Amino acid sequence: RDEVSGSGIYGFGKTGGRIPVGIGRRRWRIVVTGGAGFVGSHLVDKLIERGDDVIVIDNFFTGRKENLVHHLRNPRFELIRHDVVEPILLEVDQIYHLACPASPVHYKYNPVKTIKTNVMGTLNMLGLAKRIGARFLLTSTSEVYGDPLEHPQKETYWGNVNPIGERSCYDEGKRTAETLAMDYHRGAEVEVRIARIFNTYGPRMCLDDGRVVSNFVAQAIRKQPLTVYGDGKQTRSFQYVSDLVNGLVALMEGEHVGPFNLGNPGEFTMLELAEVVKETIDPSATIEFRANTADDPHKRKPDISKAKSLLNWEPKVALREGLPLMVSDFQKRILIEDEGKGF
Ligand code: NAD
Ligand code: UDP
Ligand code: UDP
């Protein structure tokens, strides 16, 4: 292991002060589970860029090697194909635990596997954190609030979740993951951090993952109608991925366990989102209404005052600024896909 500067003897699991690499702290070794996915790969970029060593664990269910291809020749980067449902032995300082499909289409595909990933996967990563004294960050979700009866949602709200519905593998899975994290924190003194992430978008989302922003953007580029589910009056709050990554790092390095809402409070109906996508890509795009999915939350908007005051974090990128950054990535990838198909 390399010393960044002469800070003397060190051991894994002692994250020490929060001095950036290069001005006094040693280089950390950091695991990112799910690092080949959308959010994980952007987080890896930031950790590598600031000078730390990164190990990605991913089973490539929804992740892609392409998201990390620019790091593959970097000796400070390691990619391990591994399923977090199985135990693993590593020596690291910090664990960012992201492994879990996030799109409803993906997490409903094999719901039992989604529960195993959330429960057994999180248990294994907490067991690892306990053994080596690493700090552990869980990426939980706004879905723990279910179809919320409180609006906007504060971290103190316990949620309105259907325990036996089609989304339960994900929202109840994440709720159990939070419980596990808190029990390891209280019972085994693991340093845990819990982020409740609200809908996030940006480059590298799967083109066809079924989430609303990726669907609308891909549809507008492909000159297909934008599919609005239900009456389109349900709301979501959309956060650009760089804001989320900054929030995750601030949380990991701060002194507070959480949970913290990480999201952009700007709230849009799906019809409003469709209009923003039209303005950005193709004003002549049409809208097609489809039946909504079961248990779809009617509204969602984070109260981020806790993260603002304790982490000194707030999102910076508005939807109309972030969307064009995602659109150019999608345009390139859709072009490559079409060329591959011989169009
Ligand atoms: P994603 O599907 O792009 O990434 C998930 C990654 O985890 C993929 O690379 C996938 O291959 C990997 N993975 C899944 N199951 C695994 C397993 N059993 N073992 C090892 N790797 C596994 O999703 P994302 O949007 O990047 O989400 C990352 C995390 O953030 C997830 O935990 C998700 O629940 C959480 N989150 C995301 C959002 C969002 O809007 N993107 C919102 C709330 C929470
Ligand atoms: N675990 C792991 N890597 C480690 C340490 C533990 O994958 O370095 C797994 C371990 O296999 C177990 C889980 O984490 O399934 C919980 O471990 P813990 O030690 O907390 O509980 P126990 O093994 O006593 O059930
Ligand atoms: N949605 C939509 N059209 C689509 C995909 C999704 O209108 O093509 C709606 C969906 O019904 C939900 C919202 O968009 O109300 C957000 O869905 P998404 O799957 O992106 O995330 P969720 O917040 O439900 O996890």
Tab-separated table of C-alpha atoms and ligand atoms in Angstrom:
chain	number	residue	atom	x	y	z
A	1	ARG	CA	0.000	0.000	0.000
A	2	ASP	CA	1.269	3.425	-0.878
A	3	GLU	CA	1.652	6.320	1.441
A	4	VAL	CA	0.515	9.532	-0.159
A	5	SER	CA	2.599	11.467	2.328
A	6	GLY	CA	4.617	10.576	5.368
A	7	SER	CA	1.777	10.029	7.801
A	8	GLY	CA	3.478	7.005	9.340
A	9	ILE	CA	1.962	3.682	10.366
A	10	TYR	CA	-1.649	3.043	9.541
A	11	GLY	CA	-4.122	0.209	9.566
A	12	PHE	CA	-7.210	-0.527	7.548
A	13	GLY	CA	-10.472	0.570	8.994
A	14	LYS	CA	-9.174	3.714	10.635
A	15	THR	CA	-10.449	6.357	8.301
A	16	GLY	CA	-8.860	8.964	10.521
A	17	GLY	CA	-9.261	12.628	9.711
A	18	ARG	CA	-10.855	14.008	6.597
A	19	ILE	CA	-7.735	15.456	5.029
A	20	PRO	CA	-7.720	15.102	1.236
A	21	VAL	CA	-5.144	12.826	-0.355
A	22	GLY	CA	-1.998	14.749	-1.178
A	23	ILE	CA	-2.077	17.135	1.759
A	24	GLY	CA	-1.440	14.825	4.611
A	25	ARG	CA	-3.617	11.755	4.616
A	26	ARG	CA	-2.718	8.376	3.273
A	27	ARG	CA	-4.459	6.837	0.322
A	28	TRP	CA	-7.542	4.865	1.327
A	29	ARG	CA	-8.676	1.577	-0.138
A	30	ILE	CA	-12.391	1.736	-0.828
A	31	VAL	CA	-14.882	-0.902	-1.932
A	32	VAL	CA	-17.807	0.117	-4.087
A	33	THR	CA	-20.353	-2.709	-4.427
A	34	GLY	CA	-22.476	-2.221	-7.534
A	35	GLY	CA	-19.700	-0.010	-8.899
A	36	ALA	CA	-20.334	-1.063	-12.505
A	37	GLY	CA	-23.821	0.429	-12.364
A	38	PHE	CA	-25.095	3.914	-13.053
A	39	VAL	CA	-24.475	5.667	-9.709
A	40	GLY	CA	-21.594	3.410	-8.670
A	41	SER	CA	-19.486	4.155	-11.744
A	42	HIS	CA	-19.791	7.922	-11.197
A	43	LEU	CA	-18.813	7.459	-7.554
A	44	VAL	CA	-15.784	5.403	-8.632
A	45	ASP	CA	-14.725	8.225	-10.988
A	46	LYS	CA	-14.756	10.682	-8.090
A	47	LEU	CA	-12.856	8.423	-5.661
A	48	ILE	CA	-10.169	7.578	-8.231
A	49	GLU	CA	-9.882	11.223	-9.281
A	50	ARG	CA	-9.217	12.367	-5.719
A	51	GLY	CA	-6.441	9.784	-5.390
A	52	ASP	CA	-7.844	6.765	-3.529
A	53	ASP	CA	-7.668	3.064	-4.453
A	54	VAL	CA	-10.970	1.514	-5.510
A	55	ILE	CA	-12.160	-2.088	-5.633
A	56	VAL	CA	-15.460	-2.658	-7.415
A	57	ILE	CA	-17.547	-5.718	-6.607
A	58	ASP	CA	-20.295	-6.345	-9.140
A	59	ASN	CA	-22.169	-9.317	-10.592
A	60	PHE	CA	-23.052	-7.347	-13.768
A	61	PHE	CA	-26.790	-7.945	-13.394
A	62	THR	CA	-27.549	-4.370	-14.428
A	63	GLY	CA	-24.011	-2.982	-14.449
A	64	ARG	CA	-21.711	-2.834	-17.460
A	65	LYS	CA	-17.953	-3.037	-17.846
A	66	GLU	CA	-18.259	-0.135	-20.316
A	67	ASN	CA	-19.060	2.164	-17.376
A	68	LEU	CA	-15.613	1.492	-15.920
A	69	VAL	CA	-13.571	0.829	-19.043
A	70	HIS	CA	-11.555	4.032	-18.555
A	71	HIS	CA	-10.171	2.667	-15.244
A	72	LEU	CA	-9.314	-0.880	-16.284
A	73	ARG	CA	-5.626	-0.147	-16.906
A	74	ASN	CA	-5.234	1.905	-13.750
A	75	PRO	CA	-3.227	0.011	-11.093
A	76	ARG	CA	-5.230	1.801	-8.372
A	77	PHE	CA	-8.431	0.204	-9.674
A	78	GLU	CA	-9.637	-3.391	-9.367
A	79	LEU	CA	-12.822	-4.987	-10.718
A	80	ILE	CA	-14.094	-8.199	-9.109
A	81	ARG	CA	-17.007	-10.156	-10.575
A	82	HIS	CA	-18.744	-11.265	-7.414
A	83	ASP	CA	-22.281	-11.583	-6.090
A	84	VAL	CA	-22.675	-9.874	-2.693
A	85	VAL	CA	-25.095	-12.621	-1.652
A	86	GLU	CA	-21.921	-14.702	-1.167
A	87	PRO	CA	-19.351	-13.827	1.533
A	88	ILE	CA	-16.073	-12.189	0.550
A	89	LEU	CA	-12.791	-11.439	2.320
A	90	LEU	CA	-11.096	-8.086	1.655
A	91	GLU	CA	-9.067	-5.515	3.588
A	92	VAL	CA	-10.336	-1.994	3.067
A	93	ASP	CA	-11.024	1.303	4.868
A	94	GLN	CA	-14.481	2.138	3.556
A	95	ILE	CA	-17.382	0.247	1.961
A	96	TYR	CA	-19.908	2.021	-0.249
A	97	HIS	CA	-22.683	-0.561	-0.563
A	98	LEU	CA	-24.699	0.113	-3.732
A	99	ALA	CA	-25.188	-3.402	-5.137
A	100	CYS	CA	-28.898	-3.791	-5.895
A	101	PRO	CA	-30.951	-3.244	-9.045
A	102	ALA	CA	-32.667	0.158	-8.794
A	103	SER	CA	-35.132	0.269	-11.665
A	104	PRO	CA	-38.559	-1.232	-10.864
A	105	VAL	CA	-38.372	-3.305	-14.063
A	106	HIS	CA	-35.046	-4.802	-12.967
A	107	TYR	CA	-35.855	-5.355	-9.309
A	108	LYS	CA	-39.201	-7.007	-10.105
A	109	TYR	CA	-37.534	-9.319	-12.673
A	110	ASN	CA	-36.393	-11.729	-9.937
A	111	PRO	CA	-37.907	-10.430	-6.698
A	112	VAL	CA	-36.469	-13.173	-4.488
A	113	LYS	CA	-32.994	-12.374	-5.798
A	114	THR	CA	-33.653	-8.693	-5.034
A	115	ILE	CA	-34.524	-9.554	-1.425
A	116	LYS	CA	-31.463	-11.789	-1.109
A	117	THR	CA	-29.281	-8.990	-2.462
A	118	ASN	CA	-30.731	-6.486	-0.012
A	119	VAL	CA	-30.724	-8.761	3.031
A	120	MET	CA	-27.921	-11.322	2.577
A	121	GLY	CA	-25.806	-8.947	0.494
A	122	THR	CA	-26.055	-6.181	3.085
A	123	LEU	CA	-25.429	-8.682	5.916
A	124	ASN	CA	-22.245	-9.883	4.228
A	125	MET	CA	-20.964	-6.359	3.655
A	126	LEU	CA	-21.736	-5.446	7.284
A	127	GLY	CA	-19.973	-8.619	8.449
A	128	LEU	CA	-16.988	-7.563	6.351
A	129	ALA	CA	-17.104	-4.034	7.807
A	130	LYS	CA	-17.260	-5.449	11.338
A	131	ARG	CA	-14.307	-7.797	10.820
A	132	ILE	CA	-11.973	-5.172	9.394
A	133	GLY	CA	-13.271	-2.062	11.183
A	134	ALA	CA	-14.266	-0.333	7.930
A	135	ARG	CA	-16.801	2.456	7.665
A	136	PHE	CA	-19.952	1.308	5.830
A	137	LEU	CA	-22.375	3.387	3.757
A	138	LEU	CA	-25.753	1.961	2.710
A	139	THR	CA	-27.547	3.376	-0.310
A	140	SER	CA	-31.126	3.108	0.804
A	141	THR	CA	-33.989	4.718	-1.045
A	142	SER	CA	-36.912	7.103	-0.893
A	143	GLU	CA	-39.011	3.979	-1.520
A	144	VAL	CA	-38.756	3.229	2.207
A	145	TYR	CA	-41.454	5.930	2.525
A	146	GLY	CA	-43.739	3.872	0.233
A	147	ASP	CA	-46.789	5.815	-0.964
A	148	PRO	CA	-46.143	8.619	1.518
A	149	LEU	CA	-48.831	10.185	3.668
A	150	GLU	CA	-46.431	12.981	4.664
A	151	HIS	CA	-45.262	15.465	2.028
A	152	PRO	CA	-42.456	16.385	1.556
A	153	GLN	CA	-40.836	13.430	3.282
A	154	LYS	CA	-38.586	13.968	6.303
A	155	GLU	CA	-36.257	11.288	7.642
A	156	THR	CA	-38.481	11.002	10.730
A	157	TYR	CA	-41.390	9.692	8.618
A	158	TRP	CA	-41.771	5.899	8.982
A	159	GLY	CA	-43.462	5.332	5.670
A	160	ASN	CA	-46.545	3.742	4.155
A	161	VAL	CA	-45.304	0.537	2.573
A	162	ASN	CA	-47.213	-2.484	1.306
A	163	PRO	CA	-45.338	-5.500	2.722
A	164	ILE	CA	-46.787	-7.991	0.220
A	165	GLY	CA	-46.866	-5.988	-3.014
A	166	GLU	CA	-44.828	-6.148	-6.220
A	167	ARG	CA	-42.443	-3.431	-5.023
A	168	SER	CA	-41.939	-4.995	-1.568
A	169	CYS	CA	-38.843	-6.979	-2.580
A	170	TYR	CA	-37.164	-3.610	-3.060
A	171	ASP	CA	-38.720	-1.272	-0.488
A	172	GLU	CA	-39.045	-3.826	2.304
A	173	GLY	CA	-35.626	-5.183	1.299
A	174	LYS	CA	-34.081	-1.736	1.740
A	175	ARG	CA	-35.961	-1.218	5.016
A	176	THR	CA	-34.440	-4.471	6.312
A	177	ALA	CA	-31.032	-3.367	5.048
A	178	GLU	CA	-31.412	-0.152	7.099
A	179	THR	CA	-32.399	-2.236	10.138
A	180	LEU	CA	-29.340	-4.448	9.698
A	181	ALA	CA	-27.081	-1.413	9.368
A	182	MET	CA	-28.462	0.129	12.572
A	183	ASP	CA	-28.198	-3.183	14.460
A	184	TYR	CA	-24.547	-3.615	13.414
A	185	HIS	CA	-23.973	-0.011	14.441
A	186	ARG	CA	-25.581	-0.425	17.864
A	187	GLY	CA	-24.512	-4.008	18.507
A	188	ALA	CA	-21.087	-4.282	16.885
A	189	GLU	CA	-20.050	-0.607	16.787
A	190	VAL	CA	-19.709	-0.597	13.014
A	191	GLU	CA	-19.445	2.981	11.749
A	192	VAL	CA	-22.465	3.114	9.456
A	193	ARG	CA	-23.898	5.811	7.215
A	194	ILE	CA	-27.360	5.625	5.643
A	195	ALA	CA	-28.413	7.576	2.544
A	196	ARG	CA	-32.029	7.586	1.353
A	197	ILE	CA	-31.667	8.380	-2.314
A	198	PHE	CA	-34.442	9.992	-4.340
A	199	ASN	CA	-34.858	9.474	-8.111
A	200	THR	CA	-31.532	10.144	-9.785
A	201	TYR	CA	-30.716	10.480	-13.491
A	202	GLY	CA	-27.692	11.110	-15.670
A	203	PRO	CA	-25.291	9.625	-18.214
A	204	ARG	CA	-24.735	5.834	-18.083
A	205	MET	CA	-28.244	4.904	-17.024
A	206	CYS	CA	-29.273	1.713	-18.830
A	207	LEU	CA	-30.955	2.734	-22.080
A	208	ASP	CA	-33.914	0.441	-21.536
A	209	ASP	CA	-34.131	0.147	-17.773
A	210	GLY	CA	-37.755	1.262	-17.661
A	211	ARG	CA	-37.192	4.237	-15.357
A	212	VAL	CA	-39.108	7.294	-16.390
A	213	VAL	CA	-36.241	9.637	-17.291
A	214	SER	CA	-34.331	7.021	-19.285
A	215	ASN	CA	-37.555	5.910	-21.005
A	216	PHE	CA	-38.608	9.451	-22.004
A	217	VAL	CA	-35.125	10.463	-23.176
A	218	ALA	CA	-34.575	7.284	-25.219
A	219	GLN	CA	-38.095	7.509	-26.650
A	220	ALA	CA	-37.684	11.156	-27.710
A	221	ILE	CA	-34.319	10.399	-29.363
A	222	ARG	CA	-35.772	7.356	-31.167
A	223	LYS	CA	-38.779	9.429	-32.325
A	224	GLN	CA	-41.163	7.219	-30.372
A	225	PRO	CA	-44.073	8.505	-28.255
A	226	LEU	CA	-43.276	9.238	-24.595
A	227	THR	CA	-45.095	6.637	-22.467
A	228	VAL	CA	-46.850	8.298	-19.520
A	229	TYR	CA	-48.195	5.759	-16.998
A	230	GLY	CA	-51.573	6.413	-15.387
A	231	ASP	CA	-52.842	9.995	-15.613
A	232	GLY	CA	-49.300	11.401	-15.408
A	233	LYS	CA	-50.190	13.538	-12.377
A	234	GLN	CA	-48.029	11.528	-9.978
A	235	THR	CA	-44.900	13.424	-8.930
A	236	ARG	CA	-41.210	12.693	-8.489
A	237	SER	CA	-38.175	14.842	-7.676
A	238	PHE	CA	-35.204	14.305	-9.967
A	239	GLN	CA	-31.591	14.647	-8.886
A	240	TYR	CA	-28.591	14.847	-11.199
A	241	VAL	CA	-26.031	12.126	-10.512
A	242	SER	CA	-23.076	14.416	-9.658
A	243	ASP	CA	-25.116	15.993	-6.852
A	244	LEU	CA	-25.836	12.547	-5.441
A	245	VAL	CA	-22.193	11.479	-5.621
A	246	ASN	CA	-21.140	14.629	-3.740
A	247	GLY	CA	-23.780	13.867	-1.112
A	248	LEU	CA	-22.654	10.254	-0.688
A	249	VAL	CA	-19.035	11.301	-0.179
A	250	ALA	CA	-20.008	14.078	2.262
A	251	LEU	CA	-22.073	11.553	4.222
A	252	MET	CA	-19.328	8.917	4.279
A	253	GLU	CA	-16.802	11.424	5.521
A	254	GLY	CA	-19.014	13.243	7.985
A	255	GLU	CA	-19.684	12.237	11.557
A	256	HIS	CA	-23.413	11.523	11.269
A	257	VAL	CA	-25.012	8.109	10.851
A	258	GLY	CA	-28.216	9.361	9.262
A	259	PRO	CA	-30.456	8.397	7.623
A	260	PHE	CA	-30.172	11.367	5.285
A	261	ASN	CA	-32.434	12.169	2.351
A	262	LEU	CA	-30.290	12.845	-0.721
A	263	GLY	CA	-32.419	14.273	-3.498
A	264	ASN	CA	-33.399	17.390	-5.382
A	265	PRO	CA	-36.559	18.977	-3.947
A	266	GLY	CA	-37.702	20.220	-7.390
A	267	GLU	CA	-40.988	18.296	-7.853
A	268	PHE	CA	-42.485	17.444	-11.276
A	269	THR	CA	-45.552	15.549	-12.451
A	270	MET	CA	-44.746	12.967	-15.121
A	271	LEU	CA	-46.600	15.160	-17.628
A	272	GLU	CA	-44.348	18.111	-16.671
A	273	LEU	CA	-41.290	15.897	-17.029
A	274	ALA	CA	-42.492	14.857	-20.488
A	275	GLU	CA	-42.758	18.556	-21.418
A	276	VAL	CA	-39.187	19.254	-20.219
A	277	VAL	CA	-37.919	16.272	-22.242
A	278	LYS	CA	-39.811	17.529	-25.292
A	279	GLU	CA	-38.345	21.042	-24.917
A	280	THR	CA	-34.846	19.566	-24.557
A	281	ILE	CA	-34.922	16.990	-27.350
A	282	ASP	CA	-37.864	17.247	-29.709
A	283	PRO	CA	-40.811	19.652	-29.278
A	284	SER	CA	-42.818	17.581	-31.774
A	285	ALA	CA	-42.650	14.417	-29.631
A	286	THR	CA	-46.040	12.948	-28.749
A	287	ILE	CA	-47.341	11.435	-25.513
A	288	GLU	CA	-48.997	8.040	-25.179
A	289	PHE	CA	-50.850	7.059	-21.993
A	290	ARG	CA	-50.350	3.550	-20.571
A	291	ALA	CA	-51.795	1.742	-17.555
A	292	ASN	CA	-49.816	2.438	-14.386
A	293	THR	CA	-47.993	-0.238	-12.391
A	294	ALA	CA	-49.244	-1.552	-9.025
A	295	ASP	CA	-48.551	0.400	-5.818
A	296	ASP	CA	-47.059	3.347	-7.682
A	297	PRO	CA	-46.374	6.134	-5.133
A	298	HIS	CA	-48.526	9.183	-5.901
A	299	LYS	CA	-45.972	11.790	-4.884
A	300	ARG	CA	-42.438	12.073	-3.697
A	301	LYS	CA	-40.310	15.040	-2.682
A	302	PRO	CA	-37.441	15.104	-0.222
A	303	ASP	CA	-37.133	17.426	2.726
A	304	ILE	CA	-33.359	17.909	2.673
A	305	SER	CA	-32.965	20.282	5.612
A	306	LYS	CA	-31.121	17.613	7.645
A	307	ALA	CA	-28.478	17.048	4.938
A	308	LYS	CA	-28.185	20.808	4.403
A	309	SER	CA	-27.482	21.566	8.038
A	310	LEU	CA	-25.432	18.497	9.095
A	311	LEU	CA	-23.597	17.614	5.867
A	312	ASN	CA	-23.483	21.096	4.395
A	313	TRP	CA	-24.807	19.511	1.199
A	314	GLU	CA	-27.463	20.514	-1.277
A	315	PRO	CA	-28.015	19.736	-4.942
A	316	LYS	CA	-26.735	22.252	-7.491
A	317	VAL	CA	-27.983	20.981	-10.861
A	318	ALA	CA	-31.556	21.779	-11.916
A	319	LEU	CA	-33.448	19.347	-14.174
A	320	ARG	CA	-33.196	21.644	-17.189
A	321	GLU	CA	-29.395	21.814	-16.731
A	322	GLY	CA	-28.806	18.123	-16.039
A	323	LEU	CA	-31.040	16.676	-18.716
A	324	PRO	CA	-28.948	17.887	-21.710
A	325	LEU	CA	-25.858	16.195	-20.183
A	326	MET	CA	-27.707	12.908	-20.124
A	327	VAL	CA	-29.193	13.435	-23.575
A	328	SER	CA	-25.814	13.713	-25.289
A	329	ASP	CA	-24.678	10.440	-23.660
A	330	PHE	CA	-27.900	8.686	-24.717
A	331	GLN	CA	-27.646	10.062	-28.281
A	332	LYS	CA	-24.142	8.614	-28.652
A	333	ARG	CA	-25.113	5.211	-27.237
A	334	ILE	CA	-28.325	4.924	-29.246
A	335	LEU	CA	-26.360	5.739	-32.402
A	336	ILE	CA	-23.821	3.002	-31.597
A	337	GLU	CA	-26.654	0.567	-30.868
A	338	ASP	CA	-28.380	1.394	-34.155
A	339	GLU	CA	-25.115	1.022	-36.091
A	340	GLY	CA	-24.606	-2.362	-34.390
A	341	LYS	CA	-28.018	-3.425	-35.670
A	342	GLY	CA	-27.105	-2.290	-39.141
A	343	PHE	CA	-29.582	0.618	-39.292
B	1	NAD	P1	-27.896	0.151	-11.209
B	1	NAD	O1	-28.850	-0.966	-11.469
B	1	NAD	O2	-27.382	0.935	-12.355
B	1	NAD	O3	-26.640	-0.380	-10.391
B	1	NAD	C1	-26.688	-1.439	-9.468
B	1	NAD	C2	-25.410	-2.233	-9.601
B	1	NAD	O4	-25.427	-3.304	-8.642
B	1	NAD	C3	-25.244	-2.881	-10.979
B	1	NAD	O5	-23.931	-2.687	-11.440
B	1	NAD	C4	-25.538	-4.357	-10.720
B	1	NAD	O6	-24.909	-5.202	-11.640
B	1	NAD	C5	-25.036	-4.510	-9.302
B	1	NAD	N1	-25.649	-5.626	-8.567
B	1	NAD	C6	-26.967	-5.905	-8.451
B	1	NAD	N2	-27.143	-6.999	-7.695
B	1	NAD	C7	-25.905	-7.410	-7.304
B	1	NAD	C8	-25.422	-8.493	-6.521
B	1	NAD	N3	-26.253	-9.391	-5.966
B	1	NAD	N4	-24.084	-8.605	-6.339
B	1	NAD	C9	-23.227	-7.724	-6.900
B	1	NAD	N5	-23.620	-6.680	-7.667
B	1	NAD	C10	-24.948	-6.534	-7.862
B	1	NAD	O7	-28.608	1.100	-10.147
B	1	NAD	P2	-28.188	2.544	-9.636
B	1	NAD	O8	-29.208	3.488	-10.100
B	1	NAD	O9	-26.764	2.818	-9.916
B	1	NAD	O10	-28.411	2.360	-8.068
B	1	NAD	C11	-27.328	2.149	-7.176
B	1	NAD	C12	-27.859	2.053	-5.752
B	1	NAD	O11	-28.535	3.258	-5.399
B	1	NAD	C13	-28.851	0.914	-5.536
B	1	NAD	O12	-28.606	0.317	-4.282
B	1	NAD	C14	-30.183	1.603	-5.526
B	1	NAD	O13	-31.128	0.900	-4.748
B	1	NAD	C15	-29.834	2.947	-4.926
B	1	NAD	N6	-30.804	3.971	-5.367
B	1	NAD	C16	-30.752	4.475	-6.635
B	1	NAD	C17	-31.691	5.404	-7.033
B	1	NAD	C18	-31.688	5.988	-8.423
B	1	NAD	O14	-32.585	6.759	-8.745
B	1	NAD	N7	-30.727	5.704	-9.262
B	1	NAD	C19	-32.682	5.818	-6.142
B	1	NAD	C20	-32.713	5.258	-4.867
B	1	NAD	C21	-31.743	4.353	-4.487
B	2	UDP	N1	-18.666	-11.910	6.088
B	2	UDP	C1	-18.024	-11.677	4.901
B	2	UDP	N2	-16.734	-11.205	4.934
B	2	UDP	C2	-16.067	-10.985	6.098
B	2	UDP	C3	-16.736	-11.203	7.305
B	2	UDP	C4	-18.046	-11.677	7.281
B	2	UDP	O1	-18.569	-11.862	3.826
B	2	UDP	O2	-14.922	-10.562	6.037
B	2	UDP	C5	-20.034	-12.437	6.075
B	2	UDP	C6	-20.167	-13.735	6.843
B	2	UDP	O3	-19.965	-14.832	5.957
B	2	UDP	C7	-21.577	-13.708	7.386
B	2	UDP	C8	-21.961	-12.236	7.381
B	2	UDP	O4	-20.874	-11.540	6.776
B	2	UDP	O5	-22.454	-14.379	6.504
B	2	UDP	C9	-22.184	-11.698	8.777
B	2	UDP	O6	-20.991	-11.834	9.482
B	2	UDP	P1	-20.943	-11.739	11.060
B	2	UDP	O7	-19.540	-12.007	11.487
B	2	UDP	O8	-21.542	-10.480	11.517
B	2	UDP	O9	-21.953	-12.849	11.530
B	2	UDP	P2	-21.794	-14.419	11.657
B	2	UDP	O10	-20.724	-14.899	10.720
B	2	UDP	O11	-21.433	-14.613	13.078
B	2	UDP	O12	-23.141	-14.917	11.297
B	3	UDP	N1	-43.365	6.246	-15.489
B	3	UDP	C1	-43.969	6.756	-16.626
B	3	UDP	N2	-43.520	6.344	-17.843
B	3	UDP	C2	-42.500	5.465	-17.992
B	3	UDP	C3	-41.870	4.959	-16.826
B	3	UDP	C4	-42.334	5.367	-15.593
B	3	UDP	O1	-44.905	7.567	-16.555
B	3	UDP	O2	-42.148	5.156	-19.137
B	3	UDP	C5	-43.812	6.734	-14.168
B	3	UDP	C6	-44.040	5.653	-13.114
B	3	UDP	O3	-45.375	5.179	-13.181
B	3	UDP	C7	-43.777	6.423	-11.826
B	3	UDP	C8	-42.730	7.468	-12.229
B	3	UDP	O4	-42.772	7.526	-13.645
B	3	UDP	O5	-44.928	7.091	-11.412
B	3	UDP	C9	-41.328	7.132	-11.785
B	3	UDP	O6	-41.032	5.809	-12.184
B	3	UDP	P1	-39.564	5.202	-12.126
B	3	UDP	O7	-39.693	3.777	-12.547
B	3	UDP	O8	-38.610	6.049	-12.874
B	3	UDP	O9	-39.136	5.321	-10.599
B	3	UDP	P2	-39.847	5.045	-9.189
B	3	UDP	O10	-39.832	6.355	-8.530
B	3	UDP	O11	-41.244	4.544	-9.416
B	3	UDP	O12	-38.985	4.031	-8.556
